[in-house]
Coordinates of C-alpha atoms in Angstrom, one line a residue:
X1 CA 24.4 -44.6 -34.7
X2 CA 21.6 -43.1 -33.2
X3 CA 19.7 -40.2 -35.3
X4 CA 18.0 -36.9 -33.3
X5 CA 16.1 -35.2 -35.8
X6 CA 15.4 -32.3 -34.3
X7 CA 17.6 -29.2 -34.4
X8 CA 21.1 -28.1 -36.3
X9 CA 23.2 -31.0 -35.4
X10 CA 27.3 -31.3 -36.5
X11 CA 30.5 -33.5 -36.4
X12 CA 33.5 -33.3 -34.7
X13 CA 36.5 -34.9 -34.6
X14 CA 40.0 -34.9 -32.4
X15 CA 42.9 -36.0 -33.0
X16 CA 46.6 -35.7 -31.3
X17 CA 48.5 -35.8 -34.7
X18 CA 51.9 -36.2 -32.8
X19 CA 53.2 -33.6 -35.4
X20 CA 52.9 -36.1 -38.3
X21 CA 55.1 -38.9 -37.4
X22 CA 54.2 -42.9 -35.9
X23 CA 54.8 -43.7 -32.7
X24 CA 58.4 -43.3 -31.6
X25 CA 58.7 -41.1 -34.9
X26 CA 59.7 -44.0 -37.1
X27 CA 58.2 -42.9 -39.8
X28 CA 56.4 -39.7 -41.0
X29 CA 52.7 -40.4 -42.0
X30 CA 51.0 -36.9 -42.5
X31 CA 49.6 -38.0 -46.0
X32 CA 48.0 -40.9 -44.6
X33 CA 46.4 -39.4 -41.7
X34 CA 45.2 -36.6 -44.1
X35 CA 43.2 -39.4 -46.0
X36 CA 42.0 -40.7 -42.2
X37 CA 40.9 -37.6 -41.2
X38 CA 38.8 -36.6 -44.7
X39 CA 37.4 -40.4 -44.5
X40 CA 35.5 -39.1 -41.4
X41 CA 33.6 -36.3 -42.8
X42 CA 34.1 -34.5 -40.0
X43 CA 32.4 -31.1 -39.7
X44 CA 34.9 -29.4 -37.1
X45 CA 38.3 -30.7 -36.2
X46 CA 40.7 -30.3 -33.5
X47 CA 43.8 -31.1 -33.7
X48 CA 46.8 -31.3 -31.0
X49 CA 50.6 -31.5 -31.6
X50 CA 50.5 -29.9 -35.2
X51 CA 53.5 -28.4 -36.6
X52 CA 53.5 -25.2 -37.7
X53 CA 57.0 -25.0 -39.6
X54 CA 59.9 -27.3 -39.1
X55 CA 63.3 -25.9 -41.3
X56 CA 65.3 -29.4 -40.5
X57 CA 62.3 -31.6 -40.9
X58 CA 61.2 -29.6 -44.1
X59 CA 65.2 -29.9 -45.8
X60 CA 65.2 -33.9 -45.0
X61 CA 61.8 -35.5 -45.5
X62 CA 60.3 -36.1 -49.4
X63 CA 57.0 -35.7 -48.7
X64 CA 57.2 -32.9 -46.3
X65 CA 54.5 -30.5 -47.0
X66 CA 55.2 -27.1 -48.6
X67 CA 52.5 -25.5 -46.2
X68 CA 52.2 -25.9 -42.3
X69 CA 50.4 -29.2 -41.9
X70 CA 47.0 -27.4 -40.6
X71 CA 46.5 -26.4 -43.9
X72 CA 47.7 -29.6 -45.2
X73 CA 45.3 -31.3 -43.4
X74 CA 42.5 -28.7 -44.4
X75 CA 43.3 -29.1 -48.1
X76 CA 39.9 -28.8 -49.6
X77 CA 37.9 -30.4 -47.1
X78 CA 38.0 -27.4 -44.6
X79 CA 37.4 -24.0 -45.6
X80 CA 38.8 -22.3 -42.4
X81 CA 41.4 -22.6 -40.2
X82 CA 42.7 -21.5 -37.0
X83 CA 46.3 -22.1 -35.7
X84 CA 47.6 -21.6 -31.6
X85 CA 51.2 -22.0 -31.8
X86 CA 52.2 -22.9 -28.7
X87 CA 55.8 -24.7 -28.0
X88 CA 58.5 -22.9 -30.2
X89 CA 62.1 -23.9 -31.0
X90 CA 64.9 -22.6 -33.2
X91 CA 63.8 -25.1 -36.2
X92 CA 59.9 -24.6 -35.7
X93 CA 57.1 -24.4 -34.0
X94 CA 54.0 -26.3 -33.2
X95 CA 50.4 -26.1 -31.3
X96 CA 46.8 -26.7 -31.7
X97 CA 44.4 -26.1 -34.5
X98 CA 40.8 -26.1 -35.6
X99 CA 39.6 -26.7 -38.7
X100 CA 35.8 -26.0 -39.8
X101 CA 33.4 -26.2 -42.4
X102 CA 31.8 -23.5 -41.6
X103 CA 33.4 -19.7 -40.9
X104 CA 35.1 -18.6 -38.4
X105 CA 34.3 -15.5 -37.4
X106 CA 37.3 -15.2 -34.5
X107 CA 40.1 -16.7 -32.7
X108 CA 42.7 -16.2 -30.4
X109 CA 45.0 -18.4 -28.5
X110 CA 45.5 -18.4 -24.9
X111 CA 48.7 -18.9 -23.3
X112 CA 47.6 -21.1 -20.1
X113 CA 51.0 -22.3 -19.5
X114 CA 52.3 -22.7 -15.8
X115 CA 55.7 -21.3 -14.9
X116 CA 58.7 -24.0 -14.7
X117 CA 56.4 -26.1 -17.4
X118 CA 56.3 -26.5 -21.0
X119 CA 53.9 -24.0 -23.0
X120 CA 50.6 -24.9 -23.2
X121 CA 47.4 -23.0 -24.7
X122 CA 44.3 -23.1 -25.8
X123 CA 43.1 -22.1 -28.8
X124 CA 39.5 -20.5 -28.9
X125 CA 37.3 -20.1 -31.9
X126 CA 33.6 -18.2 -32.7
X127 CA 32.2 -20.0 -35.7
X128 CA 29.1 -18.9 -37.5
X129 CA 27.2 -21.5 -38.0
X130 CA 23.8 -21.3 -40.5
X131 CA 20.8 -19.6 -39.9
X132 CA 22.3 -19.0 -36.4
X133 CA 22.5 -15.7 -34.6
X134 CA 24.6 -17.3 -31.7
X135 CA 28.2 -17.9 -32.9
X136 CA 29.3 -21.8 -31.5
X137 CA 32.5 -21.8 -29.0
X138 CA 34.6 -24.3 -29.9
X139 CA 38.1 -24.6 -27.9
X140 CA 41.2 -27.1 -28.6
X141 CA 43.4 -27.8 -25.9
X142 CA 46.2 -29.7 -24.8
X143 CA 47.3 -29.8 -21.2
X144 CA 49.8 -30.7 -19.2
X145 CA 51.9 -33.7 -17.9
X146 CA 51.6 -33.0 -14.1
X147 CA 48.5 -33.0 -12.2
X148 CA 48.9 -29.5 -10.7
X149 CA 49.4 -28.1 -13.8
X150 CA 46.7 -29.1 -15.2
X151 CA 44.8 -28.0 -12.3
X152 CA 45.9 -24.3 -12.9
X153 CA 45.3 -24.8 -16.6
X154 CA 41.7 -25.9 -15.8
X155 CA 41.0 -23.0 -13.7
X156 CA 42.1 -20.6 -16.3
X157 CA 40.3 -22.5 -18.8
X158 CA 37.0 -22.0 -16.6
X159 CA 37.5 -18.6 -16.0
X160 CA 37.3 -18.0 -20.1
X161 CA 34.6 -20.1 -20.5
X162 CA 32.9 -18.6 -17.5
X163 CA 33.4 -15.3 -19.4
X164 CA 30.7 -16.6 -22.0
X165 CA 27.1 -16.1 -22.4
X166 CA 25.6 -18.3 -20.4
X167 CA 23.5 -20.1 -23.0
X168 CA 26.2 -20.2 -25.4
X169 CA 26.8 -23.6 -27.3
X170 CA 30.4 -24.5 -26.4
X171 CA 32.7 -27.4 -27.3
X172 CA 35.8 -28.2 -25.9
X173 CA 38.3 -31.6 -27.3
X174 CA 41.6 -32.2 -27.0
X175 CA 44.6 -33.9 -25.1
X176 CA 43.8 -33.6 -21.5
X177 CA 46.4 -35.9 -20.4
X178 CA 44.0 -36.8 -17.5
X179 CA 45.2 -40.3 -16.5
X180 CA 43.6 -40.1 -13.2
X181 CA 40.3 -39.2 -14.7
X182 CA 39.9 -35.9 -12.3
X183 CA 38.9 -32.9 -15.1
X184 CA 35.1 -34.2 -15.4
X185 CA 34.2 -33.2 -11.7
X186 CA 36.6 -29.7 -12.2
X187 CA 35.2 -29.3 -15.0
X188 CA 32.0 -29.9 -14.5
X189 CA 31.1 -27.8 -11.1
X190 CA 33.6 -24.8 -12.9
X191 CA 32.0 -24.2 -16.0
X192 CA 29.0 -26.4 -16.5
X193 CA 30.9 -29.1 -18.9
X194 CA 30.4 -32.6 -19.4
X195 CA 32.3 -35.0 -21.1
X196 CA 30.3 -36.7 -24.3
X197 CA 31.4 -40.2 -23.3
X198 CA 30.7 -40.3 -19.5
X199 CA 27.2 -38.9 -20.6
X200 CA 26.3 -42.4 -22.8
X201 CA 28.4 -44.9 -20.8
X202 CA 29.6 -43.6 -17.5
X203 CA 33.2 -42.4 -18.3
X204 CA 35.6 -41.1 -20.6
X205 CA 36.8 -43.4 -23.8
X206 CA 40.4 -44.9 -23.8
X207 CA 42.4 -43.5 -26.2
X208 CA 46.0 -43.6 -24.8
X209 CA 48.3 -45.8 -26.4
X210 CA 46.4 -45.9 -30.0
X211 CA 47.6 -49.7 -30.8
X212 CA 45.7 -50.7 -27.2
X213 CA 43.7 -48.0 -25.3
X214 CA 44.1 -48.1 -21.9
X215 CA 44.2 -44.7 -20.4
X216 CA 41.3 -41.9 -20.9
X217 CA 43.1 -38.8 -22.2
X218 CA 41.1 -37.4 -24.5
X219 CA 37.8 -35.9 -24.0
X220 CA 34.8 -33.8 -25.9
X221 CA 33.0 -32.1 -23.5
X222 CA 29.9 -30.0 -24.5
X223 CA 27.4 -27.2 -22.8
X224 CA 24.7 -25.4 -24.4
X225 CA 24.3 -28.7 -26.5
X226 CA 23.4 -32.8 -27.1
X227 CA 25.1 -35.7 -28.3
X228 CA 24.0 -39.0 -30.1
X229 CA 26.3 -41.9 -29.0
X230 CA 29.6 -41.0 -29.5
X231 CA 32.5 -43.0 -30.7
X232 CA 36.3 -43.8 -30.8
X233 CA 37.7 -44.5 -34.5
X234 CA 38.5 -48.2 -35.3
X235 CA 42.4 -49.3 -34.2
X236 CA 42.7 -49.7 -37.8
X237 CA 44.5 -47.7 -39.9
X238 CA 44.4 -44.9 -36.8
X239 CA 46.5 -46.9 -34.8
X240 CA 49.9 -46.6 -36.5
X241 CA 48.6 -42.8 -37.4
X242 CA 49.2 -41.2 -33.8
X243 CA 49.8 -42.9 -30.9
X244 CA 46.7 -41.5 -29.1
X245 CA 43.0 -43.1 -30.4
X246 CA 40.9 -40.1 -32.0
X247 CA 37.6 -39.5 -30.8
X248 CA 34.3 -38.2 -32.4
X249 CA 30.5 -37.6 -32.2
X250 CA 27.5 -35.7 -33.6
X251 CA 26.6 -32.9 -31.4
X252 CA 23.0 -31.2 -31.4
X253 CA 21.8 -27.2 -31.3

């Protein structure tokens, strides 16, 4: 991979974890995909489709966790955490989350759901990074199924980032569920983003299903900031981890 010298540079990571289970939920494989995920060395890591608390799930499976999976995942690795729960239900609950190596200093999630859909949000973190005045933006999403909702959802997600200084550093990952590859123009003439892959080869990675790519859902996109060339993890073992391919690359200050 290509090295920049110059300036603070970090890693991130994201990852749909499809609340701990393989495809089709066949089989629960949180444990693994923790190993996956600390094998990366990842610096910050966004994760979508993590449960929060699941009674039924908790009662039946041996190697359920004892703590929500966020901090399962975290373990020792991560020394914050931030958690957006999003879709709730009488056994559980379960969002997005952001782990980091370094603090952070604020969070909140943002309900960016459209009426007559499922809840969505988007869960935005200030993390102080060393020797830096500037707190770095980082925000996990995971939007919707139909294209006009995620129209809406991009909008409000705009308007927030909009909201920003205007030479904050800013990431944004996550599921997009962007099939018809439309959020990199949005996104780009509404808040100044670009997507990390589209900038070294032209267009978004495919990461959608895991076992063989072939639609571009997920996305890094970055302002305020440089990549080197990003990549998308090896099929294997991520492919029987999640059924969407995880994406990652070193971003620049």
């Amino acid at each position: 991979m290509p090295q920049n010298t110059q300036g603070f540079s970090f890693k991130v990571l994201t990852i749909n974890t499809h609340k701990g289970f393989t495809t089709f939920n066949r089989r629960f494989i949180l444990p693994e995909l923790r190993d996956a995920v600390r094998a990366t060395s990842a610096d910050i890591v966004f994760l979508q489709e993590v449960m929060g608390t699941h009674a039924i799930h908790a009662a039946q499976i041996e190697a359920w966790p004892e703590n929500s999976h966020y901090e399962y995942l975290a373990d020792t690795m991560w020394r914050d955490f931030a958690y957006g729960r999003n879709a709730v239900y009488p056994e559980g609950h379960h969002g997005n989350a952001i782990l980091s190596r370094f603090p952070i200093a604020e969070y909140q999630n943002r309900d960016i759901s459209v009426a007559g859909s499922e809840k969505r949000g988007m869960l935005h973190c200030q993390i102080t990074l060393p020797d830096r005045a500037q707190p770095l933006h980082v925000i996990c999403v995971h939007l919707g199924l139909k294209e006009k909702h995620r129209l809406m959802q991009m909008k409000m997600m705009c308007d927030v980032i909009n909201a920003l200084p205007a030479d904050a550093p800013l990431v944004v990952a996550g599921d997009f569920n962007d099939w018809q590859v439309r959020a990199n123009r949005f996104l780009q003439r509404g808040a100044g983003l670009k997507e990390v892959f589209s900038l070294k080869n032209g267009r978004p990675a495919r990461t959608f299903p895991a076992r063989f790519p072939l639609l571009r859902l997920d996305r890094i996109y970055i302002r305020n900031a440089s990549v080197s060339q990003p990549w998308a993890l090896p099929v294997k073992p991520w492919s029987h981890l999640s059924d969407h391919a995880p994406l990652a690359v070193e971003i620049f200050l």
